[in-house]
PDB file of C-alpha atoms in Angstrom:
ATOM      1  CA  MET R  22      22.117 -82.475 -58.257  1.00  0.00           C
ATOM      2  CA  VAL R  23      25.071 -80.382 -59.201  1.00  0.00           C
ATOM      3  CA  SER R  24      27.079 -78.794 -56.580  1.00  0.00           C
ATOM      4  CA  PRO R  25      27.439 -75.147 -56.696  1.00  0.00           C
ATOM      5  CA  ILE R  26      31.412 -76.162 -56.835  1.00  0.00           C
ATOM      6  CA  THR R  27      30.902 -77.918 -59.694  1.00  0.00           C
ATOM      7  CA  LYS R  28      28.594 -75.079 -61.511  1.00  0.00           C
ATOM      8  CA  ILE R  29      31.466 -72.559 -60.765  1.00  0.00           C
ATOM      9  CA  ALA R  30      34.239 -74.580 -62.195  1.00  0.00           C
ATOM     10  CA  ASN R  31      31.534 -75.611 -65.655  1.00  0.00           C
ATOM     11  CA  SER R  32      31.404 -71.778 -65.767  1.00  0.00           C
ATOM     12  CA  LEU R  33      34.955 -71.043 -65.928  1.00  0.00           C
ATOM     13  CA  LEU R  34      35.615 -74.019 -68.173  1.00  0.00           C
ATOM     14  CA  THR R  35      33.015 -73.607 -70.571  1.00  0.00           C
ATOM     15  CA  PRO R  36      33.908 -70.815 -73.127  1.00  0.00           C
ATOM     16  CA  SER R  37      31.634 -67.795 -73.616  1.00  0.00           C
ATOM     17  CA  TYR R  38      30.409 -67.108 -76.933  1.00  0.00           C
ATOM     18  CA  CYS R  39      29.570 -63.863 -78.995  1.00  0.00           C
ATOM     19  CA  GLN R  40      25.974 -63.276 -78.854  1.00  0.00           C
ATOM     20  CA  LEU R  41      26.184 -61.904 -81.972  1.00  0.00           C
ATOM     21  CA  CYS R  42      28.447 -64.417 -84.403  1.00  0.00           C
ATOM     22  CA  ARG R  43      28.332 -66.892 -81.850  1.00  0.00           C
ATOM     23  CA  LEU R  44      32.038 -67.557 -82.081  1.00  0.00           C
ATOM     24  CA  PRO R  45      33.924 -68.052 -78.396  1.00  0.00           C
ATOM     25  CA  ILE R  46      35.377 -64.972 -76.876  1.00  0.00           C
ATOM     26  CA  PRO R  47      38.328 -64.799 -74.369  1.00  0.00           C
ATOM     27  CA  ASN R  48      37.563 -64.616 -70.700  1.00  0.00           C
ATOM     28  CA  GLY R  49      36.968 -61.129 -69.503  1.00  0.00           C
ATOM     29  CA  GLU R  50      35.024 -60.049 -72.714  1.00  0.00           C
ATOM     30  CA  LYS R  51      31.483 -60.235 -72.377  1.00  0.00           C
ATOM     31  CA  LEU R  52      28.238 -60.445 -74.614  1.00  0.00           C
ATOM     32  CA  TRP R  53      30.262 -59.382 -77.995  1.00  0.00           C
ATOM     33  CA  CYS R  54      33.488 -60.356 -79.259  1.00  0.00           C
ATOM     34  CA  HIS R  55      36.371 -57.485 -80.357  1.00  0.00           C
ATOM     35  CA  HIS R  56      35.449 -58.003 -84.003  1.00  0.00           C
ATOM     36  CA  CYS R  57      31.582 -57.242 -83.504  1.00  0.00           C
ATOM     37  CA  ARG R  58      32.136 -54.732 -81.147  1.00  0.00           C
ATOM     38  CA  GLN R  59      34.309 -53.069 -83.415  1.00  0.00           C
ATOM     39  CA  ARG R  60      30.809 -52.619 -85.823  1.00  0.00           C
ATOM     40  CA  PHE R  61      29.130 -50.622 -83.250  1.00  0.00           C
ATOM     41  CA  GLN R  62      31.293 -47.635 -84.762  1.00  0.00           C
ATOM     42  CA  GLN R  63      29.168 -44.579 -84.961  1.00  0.00           C
ATOM     43  CA  THR R  64      28.643 -42.542 -88.071  1.00  0.00           C
ATOM     44  CA  PRO R  65      28.679 -39.189 -88.380  1.00  0.00           C
ATOM     45  CA  TYR R  66      24.866 -37.624 -87.867  1.00  0.00           C
ATOM     46  CA  CYS R  67      22.832 -34.783 -87.615  1.00  0.00           C
ATOM     47  CA  GLN R  68      22.600 -33.729 -83.863  1.00  0.00           C
ATOM     48  CA  ARG R  69      19.171 -32.324 -84.079  1.00  0.00           C
ATOM     49  CA  CYS R  70      17.332 -34.637 -86.244  1.00  0.00           C
ATOM     50  CA  GLY R  71      19.501 -37.766 -86.393  1.00  0.00           C
ATOM     51  CA  SER R  72      19.872 -38.072 -90.076  1.00  0.00           C
ATOM     52  CA  ASN R  73      23.073 -39.342 -91.497  1.00  0.00           C
ATOM     53  CA  THR R  74      25.748 -36.280 -92.657  1.00  0.00           C
ATOM     54  CA  LEU R  75      29.123 -36.438 -94.149  1.00  0.00           C
ATOM     55  CA  ALA R  76      30.524 -35.090 -90.745  1.00  0.00           C
ATOM     56  CA  MET R  77      29.134 -34.744 -87.185  1.00  0.00           C
ATOM     57  CA  THR R  78      26.879 -31.413 -87.206  1.00  0.00           C
ATOM     58  CA  PRO R  79      24.798 -29.870 -84.764  1.00  0.00           C
ATOM     59  CA  HIS R  80      22.109 -28.760 -87.469  1.00  0.00           C
ATOM     60  CA  CYS R  81      22.219 -30.111 -91.084  1.00  0.00           C
ATOM     61  CA  GLY R  82      20.604 -28.061 -94.214  1.00  0.00           C
ATOM     62  CA  ARG R  83      16.781 -29.496 -93.520  1.00  0.00           C
ATOM     63  CA  CYS R  84      17.068 -28.535 -89.662  1.00  0.00           C
ATOM     64  CA  LEU R  85      17.564 -25.179 -90.641  1.00  0.00           C
ATOM     65  CA  THR R  86      14.778 -24.564 -92.621  1.00  0.00           C
ATOM     66  CA  LYS R  87      12.039 -27.238 -90.980  1.00  0.00           C
ATOM     67  CA  PRO R  88      13.652 -28.156 -87.388  1.00  0.00           C
ATOM     68  CA  PRO R  89      12.142 -31.105 -85.478  1.00  0.00           C
ATOM     69  CA  PRO R  90       9.932 -30.486 -82.241  1.00  0.00           C
ATOM     70  CA  TRP R  91      12.948 -31.445 -80.331  1.00  0.00           C
ATOM     71  CA  GLN R  92      16.871 -29.906 -79.725  1.00  0.00           C
ATOM     72  CA  HIS R  93      19.033 -32.548 -79.536  1.00  0.00           C
ATOM     73  CA  PHE R  94      19.397 -36.312 -80.915  1.00  0.00           C
ATOM     74  CA  VAL R  95      21.671 -39.121 -79.552  1.00  0.00           C
ATOM     75  CA  ARG R  96      21.553 -42.609 -81.358  1.00  0.00           C
ATOM     76  CA  LEU R  97      23.850 -45.530 -81.023  1.00  0.00           C
ATOM     77  CA  GLY R  98      24.161 -46.331 -84.420  1.00  0.00           C
ATOM     78  CA  GLU R  99      21.987 -47.009 -87.840  1.00  0.00           C
ATOM     79  CA  TYR R 100      19.556 -49.523 -88.045  1.00  0.00           C
ATOM     80  CA  GLN R 101      21.353 -52.347 -89.869  1.00  0.00           C
ATOM     81  CA  PHE R 102      23.855 -54.915 -88.452  1.00  0.00           C
ATOM     82  CA  PRO R 103      24.624 -55.349 -85.623  1.00  0.00           C
ATOM     83  CA  LEU R 104      22.462 -52.940 -83.444  1.00  0.00           C
ATOM     84  CA  ARG R 105      19.289 -54.423 -85.892  1.00  0.00           C
ATOM     85  CA  THR R 106      19.864 -57.724 -84.736  1.00  0.00           C
ATOM     86  CA  LEU R 107      20.245 -56.608 -80.853  1.00  0.00           C
ATOM     87  CA  VAL R 108      17.011 -55.090 -81.487  1.00  0.00           C
ATOM     88  CA  HIS R 109      15.267 -58.194 -82.741  1.00  0.00           C
ATOM     89  CA  GLN R 110      16.624 -60.413 -80.303  1.00  0.00           C
ATOM     90  CA  LEU R 111      15.769 -57.547 -77.537  1.00  0.00           C
ATOM     91  CA  LYS R 112      12.417 -57.079 -78.912  1.00  0.00           C
ATOM     92  CA  PHE R 113      11.005 -60.238 -80.538  1.00  0.00           C
ATOM     93  CA  GLY R 114      13.837 -62.832 -78.808  1.00  0.00           C
ATOM     94  CA  ARG R 115      12.865 -61.712 -75.586  1.00  0.00           C
ATOM     95  CA  LYS R 116      16.577 -61.261 -74.340  1.00  0.00           C
ATOM     96  CA  PHE R 117      15.247 -58.976 -71.982  1.00  0.00           C
ATOM     97  CA  TRP R 118      19.177 -58.611 -70.616  1.00  0.00           C
ATOM     98  CA  LEU R 119      20.313 -56.986 -73.317  1.00  0.00           C
ATOM     99  CA  ALA R 120      18.556 -53.768 -72.727  1.00  0.00           C
ATOM    100  CA  GLN R 121      20.832 -52.834 -70.071  1.00  0.00           C
ATOM    101  CA  PRO R 122      24.465 -53.098 -71.858  1.00  0.00           C
ATOM    102  CA  LEU R 123      22.915 -51.198 -75.172  1.00  0.00           C
ATOM    103  CA  GLY R 124      21.318 -48.633 -72.795  1.00  0.00           C
ATOM    104  CA  HIS R 125      24.370 -48.079 -71.218  1.00  0.00           C
ATOM    105  CA  LEU R 126      26.468 -47.928 -74.343  1.00  0.00           C
ATOM    106  CA  LEU R 127      23.738 -45.572 -75.454  1.00  0.00           C
ATOM    107  CA  ALA R 128      24.126 -43.445 -72.046  1.00  0.00           C
ATOM    108  CA  ALA R 129      27.761 -42.900 -72.908  1.00  0.00           C
ATOM    109  CA  GLN R 130      26.952 -41.205 -75.846  1.00  0.00           C
ATOM    110  CA  ILE R 131      25.270 -38.225 -74.169  1.00  0.00           C
ATOM    111  CA  GLN R 132      27.188 -35.589 -72.792  1.00  0.00           C
ATOM    112  CA  THR R 133      24.548 -33.439 -70.828  1.00  0.00           C
ATOM    113  CA  PRO R 134      21.953 -35.821 -69.833  1.00  0.00           C
ATOM    114  CA  ALA R 135      18.173 -34.789 -69.130  1.00  0.00           C
ATOM    115  CA  PRO R 136      17.099 -34.988 -65.850  1.00  0.00           C
ATOM    116  CA  VAL R 137      13.662 -37.300 -66.693  1.00  0.00           C
ATOM    117  CA  VAL R 138      13.739 -39.695 -69.182  1.00  0.00           C
ATOM    118  CA  ILE R 139      10.483 -41.080 -70.287  1.00  0.00           C
ATOM    119  CA  PRO R 140      10.116 -44.442 -72.704  1.00  0.00           C
ATOM    120  CA  VAL R 141       7.823 -44.237 -75.877  1.00  0.00           C
ATOM    121  CA  PRO R 142       4.764 -46.278 -74.623  1.00  0.00           C
ATOM    122  CA  LEU R 143       2.788 -49.076 -76.136  1.00  0.00           C
ATOM    123  CA  HIS R 144      -0.851 -48.995 -75.855  1.00  0.00           C
ATOM    124  CA  PRO R 145      -2.063 -51.484 -72.912  1.00  0.00           C
ATOM    125  CA  LEU R 146      -3.569 -54.420 -74.916  1.00  0.00           C
ATOM    126  CA  ARG R 147      -0.188 -54.552 -77.048  1.00  0.00           C
ATOM    127  CA  ARG R 148       1.930 -54.136 -73.888  1.00  0.00           C
ATOM    128  CA  LEU R 149      -0.216 -57.246 -72.192  1.00  0.00           C
ATOM    129  CA  TYR R 150       0.526 -59.354 -75.847  1.00  0.00           C
ATOM    130  CA  ARG R 151       4.257 -58.167 -75.276  1.00  0.00           C
ATOM    131  CA  SER R 152       4.705 -58.534 -71.758  1.00  0.00           C
ATOM    132  CA  PHE R 153       7.187 -55.730 -71.480  1.00  0.00           C
ATOM    133  CA  ASN R 154       8.054 -52.451 -73.256  1.00  0.00           C
ATOM    134  CA  GLN R 155      11.660 -52.365 -74.828  1.00  0.00           C
ATOM    135  CA  SER R 156      11.663 -48.624 -74.314  1.00  0.00           C
ATOM    136  CA  THR R 157      11.168 -48.655 -70.842  1.00  0.00           C
ATOM    137  CA  LEU R 158      14.038 -51.670 -70.010  1.00  0.00           C
ATOM    138  CA  LEU R 159      16.312 -48.965 -71.999  1.00  0.00           C
ATOM    139  CA  ALA R 160      15.123 -45.689 -70.572  1.00  0.00           C
ATOM    140  CA  ASP R 161      15.777 -47.510 -66.942  1.00  0.00           C
ATOM    141  CA  ALA R 162      18.865 -48.550 -68.304  1.00  0.00           C
ATOM    142  CA  ILE R 163      20.071 -45.179 -69.525  1.00  0.00           C
ATOM    143  CA  ALA R 164      18.768 -43.609 -66.118  1.00  0.00           C
ATOM    144  CA  GLU R 165      20.529 -45.766 -64.499  1.00  0.00           C
ATOM    145  CA  LYS R 166      23.727 -44.735 -65.996  1.00  0.00           C
ATOM    146  CA  THR R 167      23.206 -41.349 -66.202  1.00  0.00           C
ATOM    147  CA  HIS R 168      21.603 -40.497 -62.352  1.00  0.00           C
ATOM    148  CA  SER R 169      18.155 -39.450 -64.056  1.00  0.00           C
ATOM    149  CA  LYS R 170      14.794 -40.257 -63.355  1.00  0.00           C
ATOM    150  CA  CYS R 171      12.565 -42.604 -65.443  1.00  0.00           C
ATOM    151  CA  LEU R 172       9.104 -41.890 -65.551  1.00  0.00           C
ATOM    152  CA  PRO R 173       7.216 -44.878 -67.884  1.00  0.00           C
ATOM    153  CA  GLN R 174       3.874 -43.694 -66.763  1.00  0.00           C
ATOM    154  CA  ALA R 175       4.512 -39.949 -67.715  1.00  0.00           C
ATOM    155  CA  ILE R 176       2.842 -40.551 -71.176  1.00  0.00           C
ATOM    156  CA  ARG R 177       0.029 -42.997 -71.877  1.00  0.00           C
ATOM    157  CA  ARG R 178      -0.691 -44.149 -75.468  1.00  0.00           C
ATOM    158  CA  LYS R 179      -4.512 -44.048 -75.576  1.00  0.00           C
ATOM    159  CA  LEU R 180      -5.323 -45.126 -79.109  1.00  0.00           C
ATOM    160  CA  TYR R 181      -4.679 -48.326 -80.387  1.00  0.00           C
ATOM    161  CA  THR R 182      -3.054 -47.289 -83.721  1.00  0.00           C
ATOM    162  CA  GLN R 183      -2.364 -49.455 -86.606  1.00  0.00           C
ATOM    163  CA  PRO R 184       1.204 -50.847 -86.727  1.00  0.00           C
ATOM    164  CA  GLN R 185       3.646 -48.001 -88.070  1.00  0.00           C
ATOM    165  CA  HIS R 186       6.145 -50.171 -90.139  1.00  0.00           C
ATOM    166  CA  GLN R 187       3.022 -50.847 -92.190  1.00  0.00           C
ATOM    167  CA  LEU R 188       2.400 -47.091 -93.043  1.00  0.00           C
ATOM    168  CA  SER R 189       4.394 -44.444 -95.009  1.00  0.00           C
ATOM    169  CA  ARG R 190       5.727 -40.721 -93.820  1.00  0.00           C
ATOM    170  CA  GLN R 191       2.323 -39.188 -94.402  1.00  0.00           C
ATOM    171  CA  GLN R 192       0.469 -42.235 -93.102  1.00  0.00           C
ATOM    172  CA  ARG R 193       2.274 -42.270 -89.823  1.00  0.00           C
ATOM    173  CA  GLN R 194       1.619 -38.730 -88.577  1.00  0.00           C
ATOM    174  CA  ARG R 195      -2.005 -38.882 -89.417  1.00  0.00           C
ATOM    175  CA  ASN R 196      -1.874 -42.075 -87.445  1.00  0.00           C
ATOM    176  CA  LEU R 197      -0.663 -40.989 -84.331  1.00  0.00           C
ATOM    177  CA  HIS R 198      -2.779 -37.739 -84.256  1.00  0.00           C
ATOM    178  CA  GLY R 199      -4.231 -37.732 -80.690  1.00  0.00           C
ATOM    179  CA  ALA R 200      -2.869 -40.911 -79.699  1.00  0.00           C
ATOM    180  CA  PHE R 201      -0.553 -40.152 -76.591  1.00  0.00           C
ATOM    181  CA  ILE R 202      -1.831 -38.013 -73.686  1.00  0.00           C
ATOM    182  CA  LEU R 203       0.261 -36.651 -70.790  1.00  0.00           C
ATOM    183  CA  LYS R 204      -0.317 -38.049 -67.252  1.00  0.00           C
ATOM    184  CA  GLU R 205       2.594 -36.377 -65.475  1.00  0.00           C
ATOM    185  CA  GLN R 206       1.532 -33.056 -64.443  1.00  0.00           C
ATOM    186  CA  SER R 207       5.309 -31.446 -62.838  1.00  0.00           C
ATOM    187  CA  LEU R 208       8.117 -32.369 -65.523  1.00  0.00           C
ATOM    188  CA  PRO R 209      11.719 -30.405 -65.459  1.00  0.00           C
ATOM    189  CA  ASN R 210      12.168 -27.882 -68.421  1.00  0.00           C
ATOM    190  CA  HIS R 211      14.754 -30.374 -69.815  1.00  0.00           C
ATOM    191  CA  VAL R 212      13.598 -34.002 -70.937  1.00  0.00           C
ATOM    192  CA  ALA R 213      14.167 -37.214 -73.126  1.00  0.00           C
ATOM    193  CA  ILE R 214      12.269 -39.556 -74.908  1.00  0.00           C
ATOM    194  CA  VAL R 215      13.773 -43.044 -75.490  1.00  0.00           C
ATOM    195  CA  ASP R 216      13.130 -45.050 -78.039  1.00  0.00           C
ATOM    196  CA  ASP R 217      14.105 -48.052 -79.844  1.00  0.00           C
ATOM    197  CA  VAL R 218      14.044 -47.221 -83.144  1.00  0.00           C
ATOM    198  CA  VAL R 219      13.637 -44.020 -85.074  1.00  0.00           C
ATOM    199  CA  THR R 220      12.580 -44.288 -88.566  1.00  0.00           C
ATOM    200  CA  THR R 221      10.466 -41.257 -90.139  1.00  0.00           C
ATOM    201  CA  GLY R 222      10.523 -39.522 -86.437  1.00  0.00           C
ATOM    202  CA  SER R 223       6.840 -39.434 -86.214  1.00  0.00           C
ATOM    203  CA  THR R 224       6.036 -41.364 -83.266  1.00  0.00           C
ATOM    204  CA  VAL R 225       8.697 -38.950 -80.730  1.00  0.00           C
ATOM    205  CA  ALA R 226       7.435 -36.128 -82.675  1.00  0.00           C
ATOM    206  CA  ALA R 227       3.846 -36.830 -81.836  1.00  0.00           C
ATOM    207  CA  ILE R 228       5.479 -36.736 -77.953  1.00  0.00           C
ATOM    208  CA  ALA R 229       8.188 -33.655 -78.141  1.00  0.00           C
ATOM    209  CA  THR R 230       4.802 -31.712 -79.248  1.00  0.00           C
ATOM    210  CA  LEU R 231       2.796 -32.961 -76.138  1.00  0.00           C
ATOM    211  CA  LEU R 232       5.588 -32.580 -74.187  1.00  0.00           C
ATOM    212  CA  GLN R 233       6.153 -28.431 -75.491  1.00  0.00           C
ATOM    213  CA  GLN R 234       2.617 -27.999 -75.236  1.00  0.00           C
ATOM    214  CA  SER R 235       2.990 -28.739 -71.431  1.00  0.00           C
ATOM    215  CA  GLY R 236       5.863 -25.992 -71.238  1.00  0.00           C
ATOM    216  CA  VAL R 237       8.996 -28.148 -71.466  1.00  0.00           C
ATOM    217  CA  GLU R 238      11.321 -26.137 -73.138  1.00  0.00           C
ATOM    218  CA  GLN R 239      14.397 -28.438 -74.292  1.00  0.00           C
ATOM    219  CA  ILE R 240      13.474 -31.909 -75.378  1.00  0.00           C
ATOM    220  CA  ASP R 241      16.026 -34.597 -76.344  1.00  0.00           C
ATOM    221  CA  ILE R 242      15.711 -37.698 -78.535  1.00  0.00           C
ATOM    222  CA  TYR R 243      17.535 -41.137 -77.383  1.00  0.00           C
ATOM    223  CA  CYS R 244      17.576 -44.022 -79.541  1.00  0.00           C
ATOM    224  CA  LEU R 245      19.539 -47.342 -80.252  1.00  0.00           C
ATOM    225  CA  CYS R 246      18.945 -47.050 -83.793  1.00  0.00           C
ATOM    226  CA  PHE R 247      18.224 -44.321 -86.812  1.00  0.00           C
ATOM    227  CA  THR R 248      16.622 -45.249 -90.059  1.00  0.00           C
ATOM    228  CA  SER R 249      15.244 -42.943 -92.735  1.00  0.00           C
ATOM    229  CA  LYS R 250      14.316 -46.012 -95.014  1.00  0.00           C
ATOM    230  CA  VAL R 251      10.545 -47.009 -94.227  1.00  0.00           C
ATOM    231  CA  GLU R 252      10.863 -49.682 -96.099  1.00  0.00           C
ATOM    232  CA  SER R 253      14.120 -50.914 -94.087  1.00  0.00           C
ATOM    233  CA  HIS R 254      12.155 -51.094 -90.956  1.00  0.00           C
ATOM    234  CA  LYS R 255       9.724 -53.669 -91.634  1.00  0.00           C
ATOM    235  CA  THR R 256       9.953 -57.277 -90.792  1.00  0.00           C
ATOM    236  CA  PRO R 257       7.180 -59.504 -90.207  1.00  0.00           C
ATOM    237  CA  GLN R 258       7.275 -60.293 -86.433  1.00  0.00           C
ATOM    238  CA  GLU R 259       7.387 -56.035 -85.803  1.00  0.00           C
ATOM    239  CA  SER R 260       3.990 -54.896 -84.431  1.00  0.00           C
ATOM    240  CA  ASP R 261       4.761 -51.325 -83.161  1.00  0.00           C
TER     241      ASP R 261
END
């Protein structure tokens, strides 16, 4: 049996490796090396819908003419390397521990946190198959950092819908009609919806509309990644 002292000595002598490029990282750096962390740099986007823009702006032209059913959008970056890789590691590689550091990075982007965060729910059958909900793990990490309250049971997914990544924008909207039900009857005026990846926004829009109908006035979207291209979100392993 290896003694505790030996384990500690081995951990000090064995180099740590970047979780992305797998190169050794110096002592004191955690998870990602300096070069990979530089790839986390945020690109300008519309703070209303999340779409890419030439400069950070509170509203893009599309939002001025057809605003989404939420008021503010906060994202960590685009759905490309390295975030795409990390999302896959979390979601399909079962690296649950990535949710906390990623959630904390996202929380650092939030200037006015919502007092309540609600993760996008999975249908019970999909939740049973996967054994966890990555959006709930992220919401817990965000709530921890922003001192908000996470309500993972506030919204229930009552319909087992066809996986969204297989559908077009219009099909996604029809696919989610009546898919969610509000279970929490007492919500503040300011609520945030948490998801890992937002593509067309159909899922968060359906939940935001439900929250609006219940009287919530300020709705934010917190997500790790945004992509406007449906096809870029496809992967053989995705099931949401």
